[in-house]
Coordinates of C-alpha atoms in Angstrom, one line a residue:
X13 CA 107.2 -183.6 -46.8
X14 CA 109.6 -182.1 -44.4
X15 CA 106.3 -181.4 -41.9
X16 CA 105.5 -185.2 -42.3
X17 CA 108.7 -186.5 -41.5
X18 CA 108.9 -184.3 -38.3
X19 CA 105.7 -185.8 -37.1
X20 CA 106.6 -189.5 -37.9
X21 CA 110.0 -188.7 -36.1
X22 CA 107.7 -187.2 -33.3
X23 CA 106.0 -190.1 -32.7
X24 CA 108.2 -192.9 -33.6
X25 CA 110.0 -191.7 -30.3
X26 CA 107.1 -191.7 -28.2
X27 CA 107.0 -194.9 -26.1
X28 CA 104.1 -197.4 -26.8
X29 CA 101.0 -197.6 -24.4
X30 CA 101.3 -201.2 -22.7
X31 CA 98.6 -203.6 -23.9
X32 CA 95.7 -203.8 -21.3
X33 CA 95.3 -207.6 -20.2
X34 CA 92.3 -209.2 -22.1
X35 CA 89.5 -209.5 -19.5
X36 CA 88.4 -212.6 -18.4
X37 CA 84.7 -214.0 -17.3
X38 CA 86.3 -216.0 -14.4
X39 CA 85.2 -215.4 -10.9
X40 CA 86.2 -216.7 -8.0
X41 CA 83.3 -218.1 -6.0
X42 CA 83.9 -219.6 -2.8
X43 CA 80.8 -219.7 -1.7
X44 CA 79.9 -222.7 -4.4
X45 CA 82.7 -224.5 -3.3
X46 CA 82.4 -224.6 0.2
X47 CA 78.5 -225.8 -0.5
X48 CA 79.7 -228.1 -3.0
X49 CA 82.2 -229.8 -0.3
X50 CA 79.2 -229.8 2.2
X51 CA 77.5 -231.8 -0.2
X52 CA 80.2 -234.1 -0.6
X53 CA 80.3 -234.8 2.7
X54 CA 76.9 -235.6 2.7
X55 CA 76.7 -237.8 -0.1
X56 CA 80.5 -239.9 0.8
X57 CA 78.6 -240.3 4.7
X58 CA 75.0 -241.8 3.1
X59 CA 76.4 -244.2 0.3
X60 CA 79.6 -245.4 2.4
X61 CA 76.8 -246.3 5.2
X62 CA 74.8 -247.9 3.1
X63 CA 77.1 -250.0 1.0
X64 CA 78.6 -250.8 4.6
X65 CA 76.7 -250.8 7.7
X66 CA 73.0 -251.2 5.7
X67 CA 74.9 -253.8 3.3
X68 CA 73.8 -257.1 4.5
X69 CA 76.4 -258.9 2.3
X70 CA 78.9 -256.7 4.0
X71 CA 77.9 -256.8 7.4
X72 CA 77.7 -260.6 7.2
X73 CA 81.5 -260.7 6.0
X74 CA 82.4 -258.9 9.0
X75 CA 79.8 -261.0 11.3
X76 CA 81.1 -264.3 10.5
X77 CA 84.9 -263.2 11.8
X78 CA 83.4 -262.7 15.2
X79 CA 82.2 -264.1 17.9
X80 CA 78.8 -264.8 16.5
X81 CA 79.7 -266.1 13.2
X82 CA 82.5 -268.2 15.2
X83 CA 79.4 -269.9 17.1
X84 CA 77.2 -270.5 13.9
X85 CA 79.9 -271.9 12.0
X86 CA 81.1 -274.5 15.1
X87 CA 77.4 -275.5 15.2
X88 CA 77.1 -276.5 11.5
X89 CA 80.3 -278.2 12.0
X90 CA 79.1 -280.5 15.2
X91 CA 76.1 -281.6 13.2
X92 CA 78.6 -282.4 9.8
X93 CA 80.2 -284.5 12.8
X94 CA 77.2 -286.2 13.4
X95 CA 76.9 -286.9 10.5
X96 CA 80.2 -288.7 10.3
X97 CA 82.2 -285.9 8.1
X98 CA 84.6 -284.6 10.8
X99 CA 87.5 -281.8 10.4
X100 CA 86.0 -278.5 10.7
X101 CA 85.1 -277.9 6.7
X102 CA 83.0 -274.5 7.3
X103 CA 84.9 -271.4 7.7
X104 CA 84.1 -267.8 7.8
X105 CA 83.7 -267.8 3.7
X106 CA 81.6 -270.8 3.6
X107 CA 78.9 -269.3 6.3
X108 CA 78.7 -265.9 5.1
X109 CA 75.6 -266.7 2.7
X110 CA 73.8 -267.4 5.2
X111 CA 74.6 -265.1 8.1
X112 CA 73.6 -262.7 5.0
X113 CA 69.9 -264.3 5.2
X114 CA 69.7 -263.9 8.5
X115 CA 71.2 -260.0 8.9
X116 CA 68.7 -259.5 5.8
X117 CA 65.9 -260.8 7.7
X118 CA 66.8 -258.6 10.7
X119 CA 67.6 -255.2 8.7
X120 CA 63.6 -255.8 7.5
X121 CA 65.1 -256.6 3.5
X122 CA 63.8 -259.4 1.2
X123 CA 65.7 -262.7 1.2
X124 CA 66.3 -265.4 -0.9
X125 CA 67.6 -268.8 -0.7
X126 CA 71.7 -268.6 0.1
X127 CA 74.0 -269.9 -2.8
X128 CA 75.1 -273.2 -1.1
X129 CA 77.5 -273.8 -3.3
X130 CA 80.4 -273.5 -1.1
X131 CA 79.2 -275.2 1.4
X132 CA 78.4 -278.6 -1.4
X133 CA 81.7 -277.5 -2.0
X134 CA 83.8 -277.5 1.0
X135 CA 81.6 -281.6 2.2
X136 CA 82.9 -283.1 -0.6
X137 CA 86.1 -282.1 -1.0
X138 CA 86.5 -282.7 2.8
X139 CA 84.8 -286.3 2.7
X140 CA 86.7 -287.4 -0.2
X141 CA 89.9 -286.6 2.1
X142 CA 88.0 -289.2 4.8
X143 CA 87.4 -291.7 2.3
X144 CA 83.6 -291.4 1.9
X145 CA 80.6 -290.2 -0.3
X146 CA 78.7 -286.9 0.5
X147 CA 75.2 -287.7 -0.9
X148 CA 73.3 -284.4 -2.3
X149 CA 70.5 -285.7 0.6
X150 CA 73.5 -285.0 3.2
X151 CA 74.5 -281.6 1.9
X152 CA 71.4 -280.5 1.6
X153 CA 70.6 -281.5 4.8
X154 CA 73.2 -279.9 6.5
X155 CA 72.5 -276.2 4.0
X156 CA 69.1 -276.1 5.7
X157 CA 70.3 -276.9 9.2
X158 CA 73.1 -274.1 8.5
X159 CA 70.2 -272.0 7.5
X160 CA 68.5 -272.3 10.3
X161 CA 71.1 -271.7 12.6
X162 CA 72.2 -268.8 10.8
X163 CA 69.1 -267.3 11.0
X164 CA 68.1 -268.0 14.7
X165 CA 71.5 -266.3 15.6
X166 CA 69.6 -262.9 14.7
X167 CA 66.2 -263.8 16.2
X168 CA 66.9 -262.9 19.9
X169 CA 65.6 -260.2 21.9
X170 CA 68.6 -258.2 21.5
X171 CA 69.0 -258.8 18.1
X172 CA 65.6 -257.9 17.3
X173 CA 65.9 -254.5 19.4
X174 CA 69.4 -253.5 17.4
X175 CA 67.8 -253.9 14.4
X176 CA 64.4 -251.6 14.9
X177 CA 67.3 -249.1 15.3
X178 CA 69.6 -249.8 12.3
X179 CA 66.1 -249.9 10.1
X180 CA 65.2 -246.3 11.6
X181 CA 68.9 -245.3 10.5
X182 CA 68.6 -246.8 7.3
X183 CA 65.2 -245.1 6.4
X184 CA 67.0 -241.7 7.2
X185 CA 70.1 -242.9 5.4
X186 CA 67.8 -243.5 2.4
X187 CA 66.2 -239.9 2.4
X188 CA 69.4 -238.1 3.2
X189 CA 70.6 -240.0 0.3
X190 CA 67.6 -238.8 -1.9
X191 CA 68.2 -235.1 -0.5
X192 CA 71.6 -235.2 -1.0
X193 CA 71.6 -236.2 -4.9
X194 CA 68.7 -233.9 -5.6
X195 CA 70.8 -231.1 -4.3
X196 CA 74.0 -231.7 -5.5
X197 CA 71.8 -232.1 -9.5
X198 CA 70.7 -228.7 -8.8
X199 CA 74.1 -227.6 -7.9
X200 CA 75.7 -229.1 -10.6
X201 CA 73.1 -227.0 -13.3
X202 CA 74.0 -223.9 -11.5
X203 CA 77.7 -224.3 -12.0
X204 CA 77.6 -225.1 -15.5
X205 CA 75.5 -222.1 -15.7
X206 CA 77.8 -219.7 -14.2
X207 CA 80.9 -221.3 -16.0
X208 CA 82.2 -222.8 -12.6
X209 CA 81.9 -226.5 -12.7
X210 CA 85.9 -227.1 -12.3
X211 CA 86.5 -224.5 -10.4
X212 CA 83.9 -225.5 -7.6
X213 CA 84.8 -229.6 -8.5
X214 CA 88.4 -228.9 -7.0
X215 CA 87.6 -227.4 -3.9
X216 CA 84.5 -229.3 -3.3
X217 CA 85.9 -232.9 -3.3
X218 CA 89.3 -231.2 -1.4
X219 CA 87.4 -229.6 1.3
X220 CA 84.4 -232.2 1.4
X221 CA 87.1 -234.9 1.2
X222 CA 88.8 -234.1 4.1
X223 CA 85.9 -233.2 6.3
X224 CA 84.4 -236.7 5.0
X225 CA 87.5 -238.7 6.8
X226 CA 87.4 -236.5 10.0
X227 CA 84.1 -237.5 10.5
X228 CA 84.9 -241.0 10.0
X229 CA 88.1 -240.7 12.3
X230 CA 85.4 -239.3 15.1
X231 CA 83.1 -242.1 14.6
X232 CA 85.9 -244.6 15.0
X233 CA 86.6 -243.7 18.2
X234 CA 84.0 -242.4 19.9
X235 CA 81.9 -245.5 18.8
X236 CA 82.5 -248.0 21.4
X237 CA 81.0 -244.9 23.8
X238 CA 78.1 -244.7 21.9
X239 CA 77.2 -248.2 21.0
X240 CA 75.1 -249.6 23.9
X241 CA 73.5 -253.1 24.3
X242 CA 72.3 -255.5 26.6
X243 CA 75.2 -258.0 25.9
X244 CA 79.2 -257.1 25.7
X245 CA 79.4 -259.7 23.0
X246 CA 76.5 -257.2 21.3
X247 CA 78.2 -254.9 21.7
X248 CA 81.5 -255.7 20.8
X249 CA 80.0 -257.0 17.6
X250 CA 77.8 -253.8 16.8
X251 CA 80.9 -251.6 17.4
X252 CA 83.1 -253.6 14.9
X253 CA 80.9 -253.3 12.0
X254 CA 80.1 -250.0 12.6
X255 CA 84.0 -249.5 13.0
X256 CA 84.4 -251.4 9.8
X257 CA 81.7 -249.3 7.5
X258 CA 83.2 -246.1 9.4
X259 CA 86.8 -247.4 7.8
X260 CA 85.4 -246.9 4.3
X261 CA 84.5 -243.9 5.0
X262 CA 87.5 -242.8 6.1
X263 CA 89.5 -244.0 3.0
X264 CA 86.9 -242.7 0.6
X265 CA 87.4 -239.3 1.9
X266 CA 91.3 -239.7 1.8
X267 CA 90.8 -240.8 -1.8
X268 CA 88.3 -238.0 -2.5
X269 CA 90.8 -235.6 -1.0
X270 CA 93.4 -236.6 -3.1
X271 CA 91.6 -236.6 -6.3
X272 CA 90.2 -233.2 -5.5
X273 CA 94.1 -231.9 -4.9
X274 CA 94.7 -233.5 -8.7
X275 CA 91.2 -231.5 -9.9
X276 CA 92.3 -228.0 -8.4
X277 CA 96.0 -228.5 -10.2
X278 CA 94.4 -229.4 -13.5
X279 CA 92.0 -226.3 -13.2
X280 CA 94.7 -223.8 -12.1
X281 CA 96.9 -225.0 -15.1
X282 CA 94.4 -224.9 -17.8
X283 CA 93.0 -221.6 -16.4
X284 CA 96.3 -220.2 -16.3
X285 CA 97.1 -221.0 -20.2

């Protein structure tokens, strides 16, 4: 008893061995997230183009705020005068279907008849307000007219040579786009894999983000350097909507960027609990 007691004494004073940290399967892997932002980048370029500059619905809301749509719509108005229903009733809104046909036409897409709805629309209202009758035989009249000059606006030489080149960049928009999604599915197995989805999500949208809205700051303003046509008004117009698309870009990074930021806290937190 008295040998016992000495022993638990013994060892009751000894100080206790600090606990080893529990080991973790966490690893850091840099590498994934520098490729995952590289195919962000990728993939915010190729769909912000394509729901922008290769959008024909888009590009026509930026077309018929220039110069060209200005022309088009001043056109349909003369012949509403001629017609006897005066006061300007087409704007920029009422136009756009069919400045859509036309950039369709030219970008090498299927087209359809344009939703004149607006247009009945914007006749009536504005020949009730002259005191007269807009028959459907007048508005339909003045739908195809608008139609046609609409789509004439995008048949000339220069038009026609612009839009060889935009359906060259759309073709390699569309593959990059393939590329891009293949890779990024294949990417996307491997982190799940190796227990790294989050921790490559963060940095990824961060990184890729960022680098997305640089590239659309450069394109901004080196674009009126690069863009050349036979025309200033061409050119002026070409520059604007690739200006415009390049603007999407440019916030979808920021928004990526910012999302990312909110992704890396989350991780870091969780991780840390």
């Amino acid at each position: 008893m008295r040998t016992t007691s000495r022993m638990e004494r013994y060892h009751s004073a000894e100080p206790e061995e600090p606990q080893q940290p529990r080991p973790t399967n966490y690893q850091r892997r840099p590498a994934l997230g520098r490729w995952a932002a590289f195919l962000v980048l990728l993939l915010t370029v190729a769909v912000g183009l394509r729901l922008t500059l290769f959008n024909p619905n888009y590009v026509a809301g930026v077309v018929s705020r220039s110069t060209t749509g200005e022309k088009v719509m001043a056109n349909v108005n003369s012949d509403l005068d001629d017609l006897g229903v005066s006061g300007d009733p087409v704007t920029a809104a009422v136009i756009q279907p069919y400045l859509e046909q036309g950039i369709a036409q030219l970008y090498g897409q299927s087209t359809t008849t344009p939703d004149s709805s607006a247009l009945s629309s914007a006749i009536t209202t504005q020949a009730q307000t002259l005191g007269i009758t807009a028959s459907a035989t007048l508005v339909g009249k003045v739908a195809n007219q608008a139609e046609k000059r609409a789509v004439a606006a995008f048949q000339t030489p220069t038009m026609q040579t612009v839009g060889w080149k935009i359906q060259r960049a759309q073709r390699l928009d569309f593959w990059l786009l393939v590329a891009t999604l293949l890779l990024l599915v294949v990417t996307t197995i491997y982190a799940f894999g190796v227990h790294h989805f989050f921790g490559s999500l963060g940095p990824g949208l961060t990184l890729g983000g960022i680098m997305a809205a640089i590239v659309g700051v450069v394109g901004f303003l080196v674009a009126p350097a690069v863009v050349t046509a036979t025309t200033t008004k061409l050119t002026s117009l070409v520059t604007s909507v690739i200006r415009s698309g390049l603007g999407v870009v440019i916030f979808a990074g920021a928004a990526e960027f910012i999302i990312g930021l909110v992704v890396l806290l989350g991780h870091r937190t969780f991780r840390k609990s």
